[in-house]
Short mmCIF file of C-alpha atoms and ligand atoms in Angstrom, two decimals:
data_model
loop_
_atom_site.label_atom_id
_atom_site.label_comp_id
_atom_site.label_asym_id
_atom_site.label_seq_id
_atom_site.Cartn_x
_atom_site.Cartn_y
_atom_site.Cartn_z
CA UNK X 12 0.00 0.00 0.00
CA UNK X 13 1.22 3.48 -1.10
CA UNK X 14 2.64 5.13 1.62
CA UNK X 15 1.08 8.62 0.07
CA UNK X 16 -1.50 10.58 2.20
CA UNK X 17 -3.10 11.36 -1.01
CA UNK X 18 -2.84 8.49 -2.49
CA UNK X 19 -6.49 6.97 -3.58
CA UNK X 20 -5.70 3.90 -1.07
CA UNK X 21 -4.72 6.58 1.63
CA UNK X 22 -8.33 8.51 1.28
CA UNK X 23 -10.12 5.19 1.13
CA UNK X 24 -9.46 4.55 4.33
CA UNK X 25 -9.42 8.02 5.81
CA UNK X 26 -13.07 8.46 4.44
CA UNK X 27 -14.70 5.99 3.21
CA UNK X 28 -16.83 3.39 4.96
CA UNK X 29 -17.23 -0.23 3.27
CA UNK X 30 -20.30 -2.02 3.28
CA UNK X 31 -20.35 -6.10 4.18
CA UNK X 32 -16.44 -5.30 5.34
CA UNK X 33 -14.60 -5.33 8.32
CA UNK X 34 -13.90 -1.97 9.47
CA UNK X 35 -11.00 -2.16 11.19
CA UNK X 36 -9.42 -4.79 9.22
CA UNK X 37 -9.76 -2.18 6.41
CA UNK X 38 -7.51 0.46 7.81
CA UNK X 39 -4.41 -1.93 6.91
CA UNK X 40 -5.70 -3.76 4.12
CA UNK X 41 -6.72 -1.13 1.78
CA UNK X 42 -9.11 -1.15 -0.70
CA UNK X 43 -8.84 -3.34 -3.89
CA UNK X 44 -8.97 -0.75 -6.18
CA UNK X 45 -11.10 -1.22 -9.99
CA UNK X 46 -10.02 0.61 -12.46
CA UNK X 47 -11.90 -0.74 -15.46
CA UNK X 48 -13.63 -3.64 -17.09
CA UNK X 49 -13.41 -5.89 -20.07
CA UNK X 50 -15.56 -8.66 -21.40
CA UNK X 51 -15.75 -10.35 -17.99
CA UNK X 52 -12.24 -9.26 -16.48
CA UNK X 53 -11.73 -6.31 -14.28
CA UNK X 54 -8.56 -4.40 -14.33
CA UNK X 55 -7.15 -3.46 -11.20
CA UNK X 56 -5.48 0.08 -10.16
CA UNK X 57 -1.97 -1.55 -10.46
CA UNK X 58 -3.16 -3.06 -14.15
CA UNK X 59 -3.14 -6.89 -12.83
CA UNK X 60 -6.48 -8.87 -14.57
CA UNK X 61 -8.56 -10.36 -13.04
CA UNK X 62 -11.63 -12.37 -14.03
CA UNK X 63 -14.83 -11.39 -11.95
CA UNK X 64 -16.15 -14.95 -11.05
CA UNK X 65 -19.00 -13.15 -8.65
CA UNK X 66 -19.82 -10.34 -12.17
CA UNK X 67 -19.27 -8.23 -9.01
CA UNK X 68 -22.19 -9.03 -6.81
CA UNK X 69 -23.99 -11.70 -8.98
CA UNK X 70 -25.79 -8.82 -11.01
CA UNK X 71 -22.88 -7.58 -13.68
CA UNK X 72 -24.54 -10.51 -16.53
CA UNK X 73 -23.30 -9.27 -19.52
CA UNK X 74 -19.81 -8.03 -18.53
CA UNK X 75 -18.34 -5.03 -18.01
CA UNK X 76 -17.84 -3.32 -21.65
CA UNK X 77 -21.02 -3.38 -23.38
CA UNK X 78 -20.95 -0.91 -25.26
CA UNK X 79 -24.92 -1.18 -26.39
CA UNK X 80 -26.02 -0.60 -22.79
CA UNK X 81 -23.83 2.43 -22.18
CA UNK X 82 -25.24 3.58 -25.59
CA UNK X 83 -29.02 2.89 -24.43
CA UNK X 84 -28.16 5.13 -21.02
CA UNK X 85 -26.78 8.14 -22.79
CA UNK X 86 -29.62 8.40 -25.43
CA UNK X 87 -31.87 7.91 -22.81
CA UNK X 88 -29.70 11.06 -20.54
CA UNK X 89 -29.41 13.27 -23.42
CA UNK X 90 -33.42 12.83 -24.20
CA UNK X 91 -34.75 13.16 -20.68
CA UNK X 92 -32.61 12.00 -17.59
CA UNK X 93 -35.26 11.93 -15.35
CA UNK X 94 -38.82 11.95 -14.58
CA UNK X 95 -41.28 10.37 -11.88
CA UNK X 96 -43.34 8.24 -12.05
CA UNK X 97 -45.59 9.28 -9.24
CA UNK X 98 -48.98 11.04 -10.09
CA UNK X 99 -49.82 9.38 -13.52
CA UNK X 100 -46.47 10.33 -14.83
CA UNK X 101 -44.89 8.00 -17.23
CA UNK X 102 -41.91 7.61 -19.96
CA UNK X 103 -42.02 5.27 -22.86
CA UNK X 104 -38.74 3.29 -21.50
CA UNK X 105 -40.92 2.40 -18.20
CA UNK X 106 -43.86 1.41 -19.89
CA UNK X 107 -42.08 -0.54 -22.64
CA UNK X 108 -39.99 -2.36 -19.47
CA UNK X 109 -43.27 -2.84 -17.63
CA UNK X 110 -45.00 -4.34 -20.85
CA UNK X 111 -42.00 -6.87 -21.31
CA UNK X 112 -41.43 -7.63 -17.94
CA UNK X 113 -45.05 -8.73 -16.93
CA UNK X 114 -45.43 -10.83 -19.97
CA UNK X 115 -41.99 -12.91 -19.57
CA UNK X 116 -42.89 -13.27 -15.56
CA UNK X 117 -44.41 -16.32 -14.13
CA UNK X 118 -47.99 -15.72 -12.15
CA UNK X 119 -49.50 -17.58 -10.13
CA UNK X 120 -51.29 -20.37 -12.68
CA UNK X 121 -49.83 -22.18 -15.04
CA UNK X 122 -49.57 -20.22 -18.32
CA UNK X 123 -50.56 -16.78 -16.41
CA UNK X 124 -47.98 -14.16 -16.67
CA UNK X 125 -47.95 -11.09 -14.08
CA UNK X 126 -50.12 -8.40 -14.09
CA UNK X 127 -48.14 -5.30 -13.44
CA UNK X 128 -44.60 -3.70 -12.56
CA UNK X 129 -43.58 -1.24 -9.71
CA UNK X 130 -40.03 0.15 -9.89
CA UNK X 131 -37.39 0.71 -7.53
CA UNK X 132 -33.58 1.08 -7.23
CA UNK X 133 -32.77 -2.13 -5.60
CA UNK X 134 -33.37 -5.65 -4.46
CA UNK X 135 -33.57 -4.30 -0.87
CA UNK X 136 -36.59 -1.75 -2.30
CA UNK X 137 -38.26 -4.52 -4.09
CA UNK X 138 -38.72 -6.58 -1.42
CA UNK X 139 -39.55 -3.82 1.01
CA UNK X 140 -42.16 -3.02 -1.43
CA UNK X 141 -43.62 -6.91 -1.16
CA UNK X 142 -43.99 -7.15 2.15
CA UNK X 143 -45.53 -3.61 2.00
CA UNK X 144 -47.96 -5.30 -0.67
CA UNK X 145 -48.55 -8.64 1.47
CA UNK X 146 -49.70 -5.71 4.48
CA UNK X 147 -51.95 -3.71 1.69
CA UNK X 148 -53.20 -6.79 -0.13
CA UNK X 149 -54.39 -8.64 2.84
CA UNK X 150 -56.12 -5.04 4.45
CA UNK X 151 -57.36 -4.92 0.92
CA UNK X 152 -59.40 -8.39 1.07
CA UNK X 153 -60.57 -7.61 4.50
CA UNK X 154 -57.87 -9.80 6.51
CA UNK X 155 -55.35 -7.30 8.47
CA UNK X 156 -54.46 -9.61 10.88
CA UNK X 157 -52.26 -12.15 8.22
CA UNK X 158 -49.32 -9.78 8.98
CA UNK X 159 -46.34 -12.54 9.34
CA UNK X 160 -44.00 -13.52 6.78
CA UNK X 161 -42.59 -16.44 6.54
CA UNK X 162 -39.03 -15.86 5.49
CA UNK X 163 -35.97 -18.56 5.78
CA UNK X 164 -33.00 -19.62 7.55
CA UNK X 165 -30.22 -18.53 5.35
CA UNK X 166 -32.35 -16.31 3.11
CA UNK X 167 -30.63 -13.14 1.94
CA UNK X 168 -33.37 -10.56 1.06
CA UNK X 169 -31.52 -7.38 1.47
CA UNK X 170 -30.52 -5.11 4.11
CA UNK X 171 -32.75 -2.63 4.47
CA UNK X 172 -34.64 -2.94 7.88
CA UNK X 173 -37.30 -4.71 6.42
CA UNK X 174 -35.28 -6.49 3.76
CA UNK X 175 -32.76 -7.43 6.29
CA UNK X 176 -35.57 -8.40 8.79
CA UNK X 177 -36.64 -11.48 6.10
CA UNK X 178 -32.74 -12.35 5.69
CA UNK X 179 -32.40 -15.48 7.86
CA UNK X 180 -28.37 -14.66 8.30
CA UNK X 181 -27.79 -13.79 12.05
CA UNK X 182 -24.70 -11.29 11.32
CA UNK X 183 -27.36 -9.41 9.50
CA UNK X 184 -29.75 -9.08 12.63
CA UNK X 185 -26.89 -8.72 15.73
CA UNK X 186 -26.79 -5.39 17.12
CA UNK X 187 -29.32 -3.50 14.88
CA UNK X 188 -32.32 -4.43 16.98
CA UNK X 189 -33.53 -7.19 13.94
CA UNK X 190 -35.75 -8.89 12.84
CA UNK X 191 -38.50 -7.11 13.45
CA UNK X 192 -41.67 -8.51 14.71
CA UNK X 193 -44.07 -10.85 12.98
CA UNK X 194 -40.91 -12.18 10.73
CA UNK X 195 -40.61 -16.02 10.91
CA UNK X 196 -37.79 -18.26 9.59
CA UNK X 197 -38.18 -21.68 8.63
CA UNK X 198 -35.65 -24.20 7.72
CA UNK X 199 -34.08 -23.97 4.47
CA UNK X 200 -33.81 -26.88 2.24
CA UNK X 201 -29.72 -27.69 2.26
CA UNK X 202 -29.32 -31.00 2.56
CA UNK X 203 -25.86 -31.45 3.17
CA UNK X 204 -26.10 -29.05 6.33
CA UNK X 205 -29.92 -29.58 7.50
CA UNK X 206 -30.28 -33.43 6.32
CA UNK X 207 -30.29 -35.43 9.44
CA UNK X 208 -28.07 -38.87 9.48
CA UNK X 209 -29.65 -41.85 7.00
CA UNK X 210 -32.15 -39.35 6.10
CA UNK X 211 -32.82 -39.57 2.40
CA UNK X 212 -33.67 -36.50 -0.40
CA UNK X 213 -36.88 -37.16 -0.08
CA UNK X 214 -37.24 -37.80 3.62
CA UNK X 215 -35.79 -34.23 4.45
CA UNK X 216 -38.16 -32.64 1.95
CA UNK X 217 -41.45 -34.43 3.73
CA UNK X 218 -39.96 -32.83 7.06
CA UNK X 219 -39.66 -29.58 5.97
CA UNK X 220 -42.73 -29.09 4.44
CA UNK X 221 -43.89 -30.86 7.68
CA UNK X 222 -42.15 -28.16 9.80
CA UNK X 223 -43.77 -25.65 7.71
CA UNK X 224 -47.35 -27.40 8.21
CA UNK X 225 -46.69 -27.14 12.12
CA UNK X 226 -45.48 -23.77 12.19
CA UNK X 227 -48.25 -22.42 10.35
CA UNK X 228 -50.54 -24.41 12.21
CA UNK X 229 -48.29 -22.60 15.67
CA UNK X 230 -48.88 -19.41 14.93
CA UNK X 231 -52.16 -19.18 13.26
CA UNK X 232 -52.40 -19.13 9.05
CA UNK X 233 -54.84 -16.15 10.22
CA UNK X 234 -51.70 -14.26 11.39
CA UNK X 235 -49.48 -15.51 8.13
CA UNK X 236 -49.58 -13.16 5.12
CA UNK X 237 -46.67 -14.27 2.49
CA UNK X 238 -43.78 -16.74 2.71
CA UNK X 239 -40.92 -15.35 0.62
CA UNK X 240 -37.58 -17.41 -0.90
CA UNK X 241 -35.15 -17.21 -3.42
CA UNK X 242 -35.62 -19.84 -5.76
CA UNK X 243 -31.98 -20.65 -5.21
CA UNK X 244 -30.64 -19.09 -2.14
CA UNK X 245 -27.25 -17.30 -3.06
CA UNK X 246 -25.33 -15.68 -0.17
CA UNK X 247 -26.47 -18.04 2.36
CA UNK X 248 -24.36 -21.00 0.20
CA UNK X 249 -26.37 -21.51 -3.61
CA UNK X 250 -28.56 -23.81 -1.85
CA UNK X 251 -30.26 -25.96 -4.87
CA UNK X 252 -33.55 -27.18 -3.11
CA UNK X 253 -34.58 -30.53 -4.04
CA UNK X 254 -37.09 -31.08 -6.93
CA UNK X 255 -40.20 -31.80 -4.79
CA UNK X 256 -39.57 -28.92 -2.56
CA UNK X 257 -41.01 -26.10 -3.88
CA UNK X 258 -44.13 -27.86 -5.33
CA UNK X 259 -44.83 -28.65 -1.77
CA UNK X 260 -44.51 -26.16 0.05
CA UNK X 261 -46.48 -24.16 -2.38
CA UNK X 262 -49.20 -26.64 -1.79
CA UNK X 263 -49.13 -25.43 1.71
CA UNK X 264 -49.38 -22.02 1.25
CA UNK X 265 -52.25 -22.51 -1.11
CA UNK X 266 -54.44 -24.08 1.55
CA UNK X 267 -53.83 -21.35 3.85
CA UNK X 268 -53.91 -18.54 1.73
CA UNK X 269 -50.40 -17.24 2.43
CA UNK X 270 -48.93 -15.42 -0.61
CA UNK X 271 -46.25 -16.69 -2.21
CA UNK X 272 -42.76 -14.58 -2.71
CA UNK X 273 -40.13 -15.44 -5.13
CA UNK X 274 -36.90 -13.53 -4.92
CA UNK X 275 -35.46 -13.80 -8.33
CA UNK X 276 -33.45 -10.94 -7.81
CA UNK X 277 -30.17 -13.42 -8.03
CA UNK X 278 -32.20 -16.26 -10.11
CA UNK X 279 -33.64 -14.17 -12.66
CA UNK X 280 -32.46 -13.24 -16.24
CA UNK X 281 -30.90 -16.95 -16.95
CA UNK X 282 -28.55 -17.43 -13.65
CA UNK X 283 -29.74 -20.82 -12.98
CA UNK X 284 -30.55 -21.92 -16.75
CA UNK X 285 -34.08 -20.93 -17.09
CA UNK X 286 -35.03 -17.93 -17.66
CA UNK X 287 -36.35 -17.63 -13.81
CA UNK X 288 -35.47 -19.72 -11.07
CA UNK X 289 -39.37 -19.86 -10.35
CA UNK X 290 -39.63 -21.80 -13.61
CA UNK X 291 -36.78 -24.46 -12.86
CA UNK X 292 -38.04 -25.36 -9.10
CA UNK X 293 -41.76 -24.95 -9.74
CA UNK X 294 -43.26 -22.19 -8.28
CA UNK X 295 -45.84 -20.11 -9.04
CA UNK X 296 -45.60 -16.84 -7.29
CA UNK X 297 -48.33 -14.00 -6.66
CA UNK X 298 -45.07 -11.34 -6.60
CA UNK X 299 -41.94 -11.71 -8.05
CA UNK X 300 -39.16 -9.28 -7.29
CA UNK X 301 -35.94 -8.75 -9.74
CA UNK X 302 -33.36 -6.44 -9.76
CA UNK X 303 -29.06 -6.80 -10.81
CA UNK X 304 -28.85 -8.58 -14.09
CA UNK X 305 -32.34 -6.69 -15.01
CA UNK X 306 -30.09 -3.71 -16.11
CA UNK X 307 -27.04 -5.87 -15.97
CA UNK X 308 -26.23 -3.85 -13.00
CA UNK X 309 -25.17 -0.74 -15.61
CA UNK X 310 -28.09 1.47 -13.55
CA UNK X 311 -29.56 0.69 -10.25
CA UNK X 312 -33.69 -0.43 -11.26
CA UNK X 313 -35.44 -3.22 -9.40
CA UNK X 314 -39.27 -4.22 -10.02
CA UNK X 315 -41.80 -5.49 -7.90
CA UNK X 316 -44.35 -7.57 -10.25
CA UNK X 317 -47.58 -8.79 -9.16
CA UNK X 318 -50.48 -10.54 -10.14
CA UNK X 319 -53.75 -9.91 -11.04
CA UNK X 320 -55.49 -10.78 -7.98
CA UNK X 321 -52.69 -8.48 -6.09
CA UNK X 322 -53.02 -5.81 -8.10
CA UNK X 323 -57.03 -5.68 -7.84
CA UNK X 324 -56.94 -5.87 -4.32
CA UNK X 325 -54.11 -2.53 -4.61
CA UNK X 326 -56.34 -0.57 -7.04
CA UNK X 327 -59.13 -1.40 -4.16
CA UNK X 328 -57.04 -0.18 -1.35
CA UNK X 329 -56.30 3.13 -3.47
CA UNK X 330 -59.30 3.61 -4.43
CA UNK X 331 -60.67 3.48 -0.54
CA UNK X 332 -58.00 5.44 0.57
CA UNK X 333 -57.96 8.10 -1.92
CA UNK X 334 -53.98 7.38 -3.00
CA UNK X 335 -52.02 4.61 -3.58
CA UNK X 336 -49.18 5.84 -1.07
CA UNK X 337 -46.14 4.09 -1.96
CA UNK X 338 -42.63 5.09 -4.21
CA UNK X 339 -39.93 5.80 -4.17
CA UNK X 340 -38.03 9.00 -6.28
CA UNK X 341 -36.14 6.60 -8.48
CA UNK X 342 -38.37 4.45 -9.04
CA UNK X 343 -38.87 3.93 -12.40
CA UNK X 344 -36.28 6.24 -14.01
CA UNK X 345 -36.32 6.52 -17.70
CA UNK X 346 -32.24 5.75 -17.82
CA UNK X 347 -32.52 2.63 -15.60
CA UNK X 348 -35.76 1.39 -17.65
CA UNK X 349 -34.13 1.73 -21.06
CA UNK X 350 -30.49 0.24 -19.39
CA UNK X 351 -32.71 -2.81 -18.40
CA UNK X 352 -34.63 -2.79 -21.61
CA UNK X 353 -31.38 -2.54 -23.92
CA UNK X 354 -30.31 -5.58 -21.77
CA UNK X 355 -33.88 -7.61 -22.27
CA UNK X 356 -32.86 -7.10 -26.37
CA UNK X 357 -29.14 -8.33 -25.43
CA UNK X 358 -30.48 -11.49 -23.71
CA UNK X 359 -32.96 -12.15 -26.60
CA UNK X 360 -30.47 -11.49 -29.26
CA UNK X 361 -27.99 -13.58 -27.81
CA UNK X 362 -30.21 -16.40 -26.52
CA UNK X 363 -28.75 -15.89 -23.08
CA UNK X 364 -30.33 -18.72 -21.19
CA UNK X 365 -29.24 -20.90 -24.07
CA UNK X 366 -25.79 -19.98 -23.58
CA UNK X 367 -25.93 -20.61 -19.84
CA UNK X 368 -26.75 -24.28 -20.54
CA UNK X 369 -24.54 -24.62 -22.88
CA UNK X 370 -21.29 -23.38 -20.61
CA UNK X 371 -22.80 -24.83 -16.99
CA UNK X 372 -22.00 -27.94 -17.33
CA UNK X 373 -18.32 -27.08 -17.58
CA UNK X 374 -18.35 -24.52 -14.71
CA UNK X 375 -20.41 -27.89 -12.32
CA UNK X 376 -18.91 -30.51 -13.58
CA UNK X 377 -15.26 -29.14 -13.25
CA UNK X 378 -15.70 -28.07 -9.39
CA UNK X 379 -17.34 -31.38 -8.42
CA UNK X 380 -14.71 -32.61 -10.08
CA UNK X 381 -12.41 -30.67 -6.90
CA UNK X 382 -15.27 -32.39 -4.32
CA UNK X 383 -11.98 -35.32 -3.38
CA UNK X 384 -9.76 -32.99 -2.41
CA UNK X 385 -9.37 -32.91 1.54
CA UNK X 386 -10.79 -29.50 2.56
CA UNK X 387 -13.85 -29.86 -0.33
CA UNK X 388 -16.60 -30.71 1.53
CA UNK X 389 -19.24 -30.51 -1.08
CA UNK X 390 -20.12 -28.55 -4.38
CA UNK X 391 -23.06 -27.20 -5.16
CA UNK X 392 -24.72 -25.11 -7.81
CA UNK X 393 -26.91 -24.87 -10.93
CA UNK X 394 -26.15 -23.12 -13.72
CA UNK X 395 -23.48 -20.58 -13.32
CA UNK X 396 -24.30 -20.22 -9.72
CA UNK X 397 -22.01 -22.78 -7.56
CA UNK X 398 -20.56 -22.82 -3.57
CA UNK X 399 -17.80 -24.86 -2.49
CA UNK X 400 -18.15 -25.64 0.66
CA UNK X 401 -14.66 -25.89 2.70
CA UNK X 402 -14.82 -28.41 5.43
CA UNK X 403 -12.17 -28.99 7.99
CA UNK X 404 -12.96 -32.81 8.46
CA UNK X 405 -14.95 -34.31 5.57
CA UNK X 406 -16.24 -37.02 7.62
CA UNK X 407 -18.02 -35.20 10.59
CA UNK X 408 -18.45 -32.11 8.11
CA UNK X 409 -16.72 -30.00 10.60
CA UNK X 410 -16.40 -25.96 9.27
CA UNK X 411 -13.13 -24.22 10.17
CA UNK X 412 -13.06 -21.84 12.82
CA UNK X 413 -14.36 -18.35 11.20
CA UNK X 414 -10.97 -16.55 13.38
CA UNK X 415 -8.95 -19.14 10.91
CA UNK X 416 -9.96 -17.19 7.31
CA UNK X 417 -9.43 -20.09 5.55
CA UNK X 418 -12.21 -18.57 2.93
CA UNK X 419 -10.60 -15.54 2.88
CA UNK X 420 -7.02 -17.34 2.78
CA UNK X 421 -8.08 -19.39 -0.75
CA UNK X 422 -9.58 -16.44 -2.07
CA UNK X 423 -6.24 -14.10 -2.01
CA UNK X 424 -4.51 -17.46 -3.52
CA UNK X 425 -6.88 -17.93 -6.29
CA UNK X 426 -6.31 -13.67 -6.70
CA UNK X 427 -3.33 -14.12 -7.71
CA UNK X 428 -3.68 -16.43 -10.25
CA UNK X 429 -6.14 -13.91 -12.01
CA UNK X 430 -9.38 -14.75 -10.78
CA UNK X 431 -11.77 -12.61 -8.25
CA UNK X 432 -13.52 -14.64 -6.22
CA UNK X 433 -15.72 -14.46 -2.92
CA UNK X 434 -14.82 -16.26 0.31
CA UNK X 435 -17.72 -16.13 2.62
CA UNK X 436 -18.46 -17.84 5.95
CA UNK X 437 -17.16 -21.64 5.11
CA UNK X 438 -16.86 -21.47 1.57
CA UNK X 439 -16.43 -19.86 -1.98
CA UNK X 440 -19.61 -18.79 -4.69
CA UNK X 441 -19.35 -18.58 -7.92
CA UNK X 442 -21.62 -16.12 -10.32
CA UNK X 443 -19.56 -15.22 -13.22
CA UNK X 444 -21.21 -12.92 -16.04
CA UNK X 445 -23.52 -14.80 -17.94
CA UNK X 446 -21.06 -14.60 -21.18
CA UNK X 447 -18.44 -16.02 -19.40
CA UNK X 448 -16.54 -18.48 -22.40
CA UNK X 449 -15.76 -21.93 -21.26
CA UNK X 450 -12.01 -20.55 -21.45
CA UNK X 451 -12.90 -18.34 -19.08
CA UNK X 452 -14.36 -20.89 -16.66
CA UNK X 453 -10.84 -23.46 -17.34
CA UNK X 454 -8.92 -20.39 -15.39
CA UNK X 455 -11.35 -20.19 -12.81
CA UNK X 456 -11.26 -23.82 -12.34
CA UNK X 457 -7.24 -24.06 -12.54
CA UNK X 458 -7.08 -21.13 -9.77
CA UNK X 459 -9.49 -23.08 -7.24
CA UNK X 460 -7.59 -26.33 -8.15
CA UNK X 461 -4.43 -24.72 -7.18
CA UNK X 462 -5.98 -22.51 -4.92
CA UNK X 463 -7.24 -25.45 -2.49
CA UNK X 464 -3.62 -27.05 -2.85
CA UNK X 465 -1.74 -23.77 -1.72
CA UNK X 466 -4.49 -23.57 1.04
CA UNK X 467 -3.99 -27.25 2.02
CA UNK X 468 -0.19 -26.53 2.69
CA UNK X 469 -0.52 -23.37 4.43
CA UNK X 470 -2.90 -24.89 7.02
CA UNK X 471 -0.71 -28.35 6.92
CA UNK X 472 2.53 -26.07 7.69
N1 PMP T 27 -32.40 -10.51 -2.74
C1 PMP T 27 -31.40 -11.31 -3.08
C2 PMP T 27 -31.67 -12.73 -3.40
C3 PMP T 27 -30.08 -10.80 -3.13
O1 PMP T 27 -29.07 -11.60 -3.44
C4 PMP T 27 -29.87 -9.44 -2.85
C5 PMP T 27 -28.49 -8.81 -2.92
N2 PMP T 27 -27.39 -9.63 -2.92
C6 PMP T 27 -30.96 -8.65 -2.48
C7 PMP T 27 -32.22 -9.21 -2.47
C8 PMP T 27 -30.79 -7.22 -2.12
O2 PMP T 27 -30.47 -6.49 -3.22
P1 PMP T 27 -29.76 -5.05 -3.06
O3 PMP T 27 -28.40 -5.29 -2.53
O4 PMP T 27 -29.81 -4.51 -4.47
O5 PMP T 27 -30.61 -4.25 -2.15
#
C-alpha cells in the first residue's frame, strides 16, 4: 500500500466506509482498487487482470464493456434524464420495461404471466415493497391480521430494515435491533447441512414441508400473510432445493392462503438456466421481485411484479384510501428502464439462457470434479451459480473456525492467479457474467484447483 496521504488507497481509508467489510481490518488492508472492465475481467489500479467470477455481486450478466447498454443510457440522458413516475407520470422506456417484464414473468397459474410492474432502485426496495404489498393486499381483502412472513433460515433478502428483517443470516440481525416482529424463519432446504443422518432427499423434503405445516398451524395461518424465498438461495451458500420442494410447500401455502414470494433478484435473467429460477423449481408466485442482471447492474432499477389478484386488491385499497401511497423518487427512471430494456434485447439477441446451458456444465462438472480434495466438503450449484463448501474434516463435516480465514485465505490465492472470487463464511460462490466463455471458466477452475492445494499446505505447515 502506497505510503502517500493522497494516495487513492490513503483517502479510502481516511473516508470511506465499506459495506459487508470489516472496518477495522480495512484500515491496513486497503481497498482493492477497480479501475476498469473488459468482457468479464476487471482491471485493477496496479493493471493486474482479473476475471470477476462473482460479475461483481452476482448482477454484472453481460460483462463489463457493453458498449450497447452504455449507448441505451446516454440516449436515454441526453433525451430526458429523469422523470417520476408518481402522479400518472410516465416515460415510454418504463412502460415498454413494464409491458416486457409482466409478460416474460411467471404468475400464479400455469400459463398466467404477471399483471403489473412497480419500480425501484434495488433488491432491498423490491422486497420492502412486497412485504408492504402482502400488508396492503391482505387489508385490501378484508384480513389485516395475516401480517407474518414467513421468510428462511439462510435467506438473503436485502438489508434494508425490512429487507434485512426477512434475511435469515444472524450477522445481519446482531446489534441492529432485527428482525422485526411478525418475521418467521423456517428451515431452508440444504441437505448437506440440515439433512439429518440416513435421512434420504426425499425424507428431508417431507420434514420440511412438515415443519412448515406445524409452524403455520403454531402461529395461526390467520396471522401468516406471504412466505418469501429465493428460488436458489445465493449468499447463504447456492442452496439448490430438491425437486419436490417447492411444489410442496407451495401446496401449503395454497391451503392457507399465504402469498407466495419469489426472490429472483439473483435467479432471474438466466442465472440458474431458465429464464427464472421460479420456472426451474416450480413455483408459481403471486409477486416476483428482480433487480441486478435486469439492467445488468449498468443502472440501479429493481421491479416489484404482481399478479392480477394483487393488483385488484391494490387498485381497491387506493381507491378506498384516496392514494395509492407508496414510491420511491427513483423508481422507475427513464435511464434505468431503457439500461434494463437494452439488456432484455441483449439477452434475446444472444439467446442468453441458451448460452448458460450450454457453458454450466463445464463450470459444475469441473468443481465437483475438486469435491476429493481434503478441505472440499461438497459442491453445489446450478447453472453458473455454484458454492464450495470448505470443510475442515470431511467425515463429521466440521467448518473451520471463522478466526482461521481459511475462505478468505483461498480467495487471495486464487487472486493471484487472475481470478476474483468471494470467500464467505465456510466457503467460496461462484456467479460469473452470464457470457463467461468456457475458457474463461478453465482459469477459474485451474485457480481453485491450485488454490485449495496452496491452502492445504498453508494450514498443513
Ligand atoms: N435478494 C437477493 C436474493 C439478493 O441476493 C440481494 C443482494 N445480494 C438482495 C435481495 C438485495 O439487493 P440489493 O443489494 O440490491 O438491495
Amino acid at each position: 500500500m502506497s505510503p502517500d496521504l493522497n494516495s487513492p488507497y490513503a483517502r479510502d481509508i481516511a473516508h470511506h466506509v465499506h459495506p459487508q467489510t470489516n472496518l477495522r481490518l480495512h484500515e491496513s488492508e486497503g481497498p482493492l482498487l477497480i479501475d476498469r472492465g473488459d468482457g468479464c475481467t476487471i482491471i485493477d489500479a496496479e493493471g493486474n487482470r482479473l476475471i470477476e467470477g462473482m460479475a461483481g455481486m452476482w448482477c454484472a450478466s453481460l460483462g463489463f464493456s457493453e458498449q450497447r447498454l452504455v449507448d441505451a443510457a446516454t440516449r436515454q440522458m441526453q433525451r430526458l434524464p429523469y422523470m417520476q413516475t408518481f402522479a400518472h407520470r410516465s416515460t415510454d422506456p418504463v412502460i415498454d420495461l413494464a409491458t416486457e417484464l409482466t409478460a416474460m414473468a411467471p404468475g400464479p397459474r400455469a400459463g398466467e404471466s404477471m399483471a403489473k410492474a412497480l419500480f425501484a432502485c434495488s433488491g432491498s426496495e423490491a422486497n420492502d415493497t412486497a412485504m408492504k404489498l402482502v400488508w396492503y393486499y391482505h387489508h385490501a381483502i378484508g384480513r389485516p391480521e395475516k401480517r407474518k412472513i414467513i421468510a428462511r433460515r439462510r435467506g438473503y433478502h436485502g438489508t434494508t430494515i425490512a429487507a434485512a428483517s426477512l434475511t435469515g443470516l444472524p450477522n445481519m440481525h446482531q446489534d441492529f435491533n432485527l428482525p422485526l416482529p411478525g418475521v418467521l424463519h423456517a428451515t431452508c432446504p440444504h441437505f448437506y447441512r440440515e439433512g439429518r443422518p440416513g435421512e434420504t432427499e426425499a425424507g428431508f423434503t417431507d420434514r420440511l414441508v412438515q415443519e412448515l405445516e406445524a409452524l403455520i398451524e403454531a402461529e395461526g395461518a390467520a396471522t401468516i400473510g406471504a412466505f418469501i424465498a429465493e428460488p436458489v438461495m445465493g449468499t447463504g451458500g447456492v442452496v439448490v432445493p430438491p425437486a419436490e420442494y417447492f411444489p410442496r410447500v407451495q401446496d401449503v401455502l395454497r391451503r392457507h392462503g399465504i402469498l407466495m414470494i419469489a426472490d429472483e433478484v439473483i435467479c432471474g435473467f438466466g442465472r440458474t438456466g431458465a429464464m427464472w429460477g421460479s420456472e426451474a423449481f416450480g413455483i408459481r408466485p403471486d409477486m416476483l421481485t428482480c433487480a441486478k442482471a435486469l439492467s445488468a447492474a449498468y443502472f440501479p432499477i429493481s421491479a416489484t411484479l404482481v399478479s392480477e389478484a394483487v393488483y385488484e386488491a391494490m387498485r381497491a385499497e387506493s381507491d378506498k384510501l384516496g392514494n395509492f401511497s407508496h414510491g420511491f423518487t427513483y423508481g422507475g427512471h427513464p435511464v434505468g428502464a431503457a439500461v434494463a430494456l437494452e439488456t432484455l434485447a441483449i439477452y434475446r439477441e444472444r439467446d442468453i439462457v441458451s448460452h448458460v446451458r450450454r457453458v454450466a456444465p463445464r463450470l459444475q462438472d469441473g468443481l465437483r470434479a475438486l469435491a476429493d480434495h481434503p478441505l472440499v466438503g461438497e459442491v453445489r450449484g446450478v447453472g453458473l451459480m455454484a458454492a464450495l463448501e470448505l470443510v475442515a474434516d470431511k467425515d463429521t463435516r466440521a467448518s473451520f473456525p471463522a478466526a482461521r480465514k481459511v475462505p478468505g485465505y483461498l480467495a487471495a490465492c486464487i487472486q493471484k492467479r487472475g481470478v476474483l472470487l468471494r470467500g464467505r463464511d465456510d466457503g467460496l460462490l461462484f456467479s460469473p457474467p452470464l457470457t463467461i466463455s468456457e475458457a474463461e471458466i478453465d482459469t477459474i477452475l485451474a485457480a481453485v484447483a491450485t488454490g485449495l492445494d496452496e491452502t492445504l499446505a498453508w494450514l498443513r505447515s
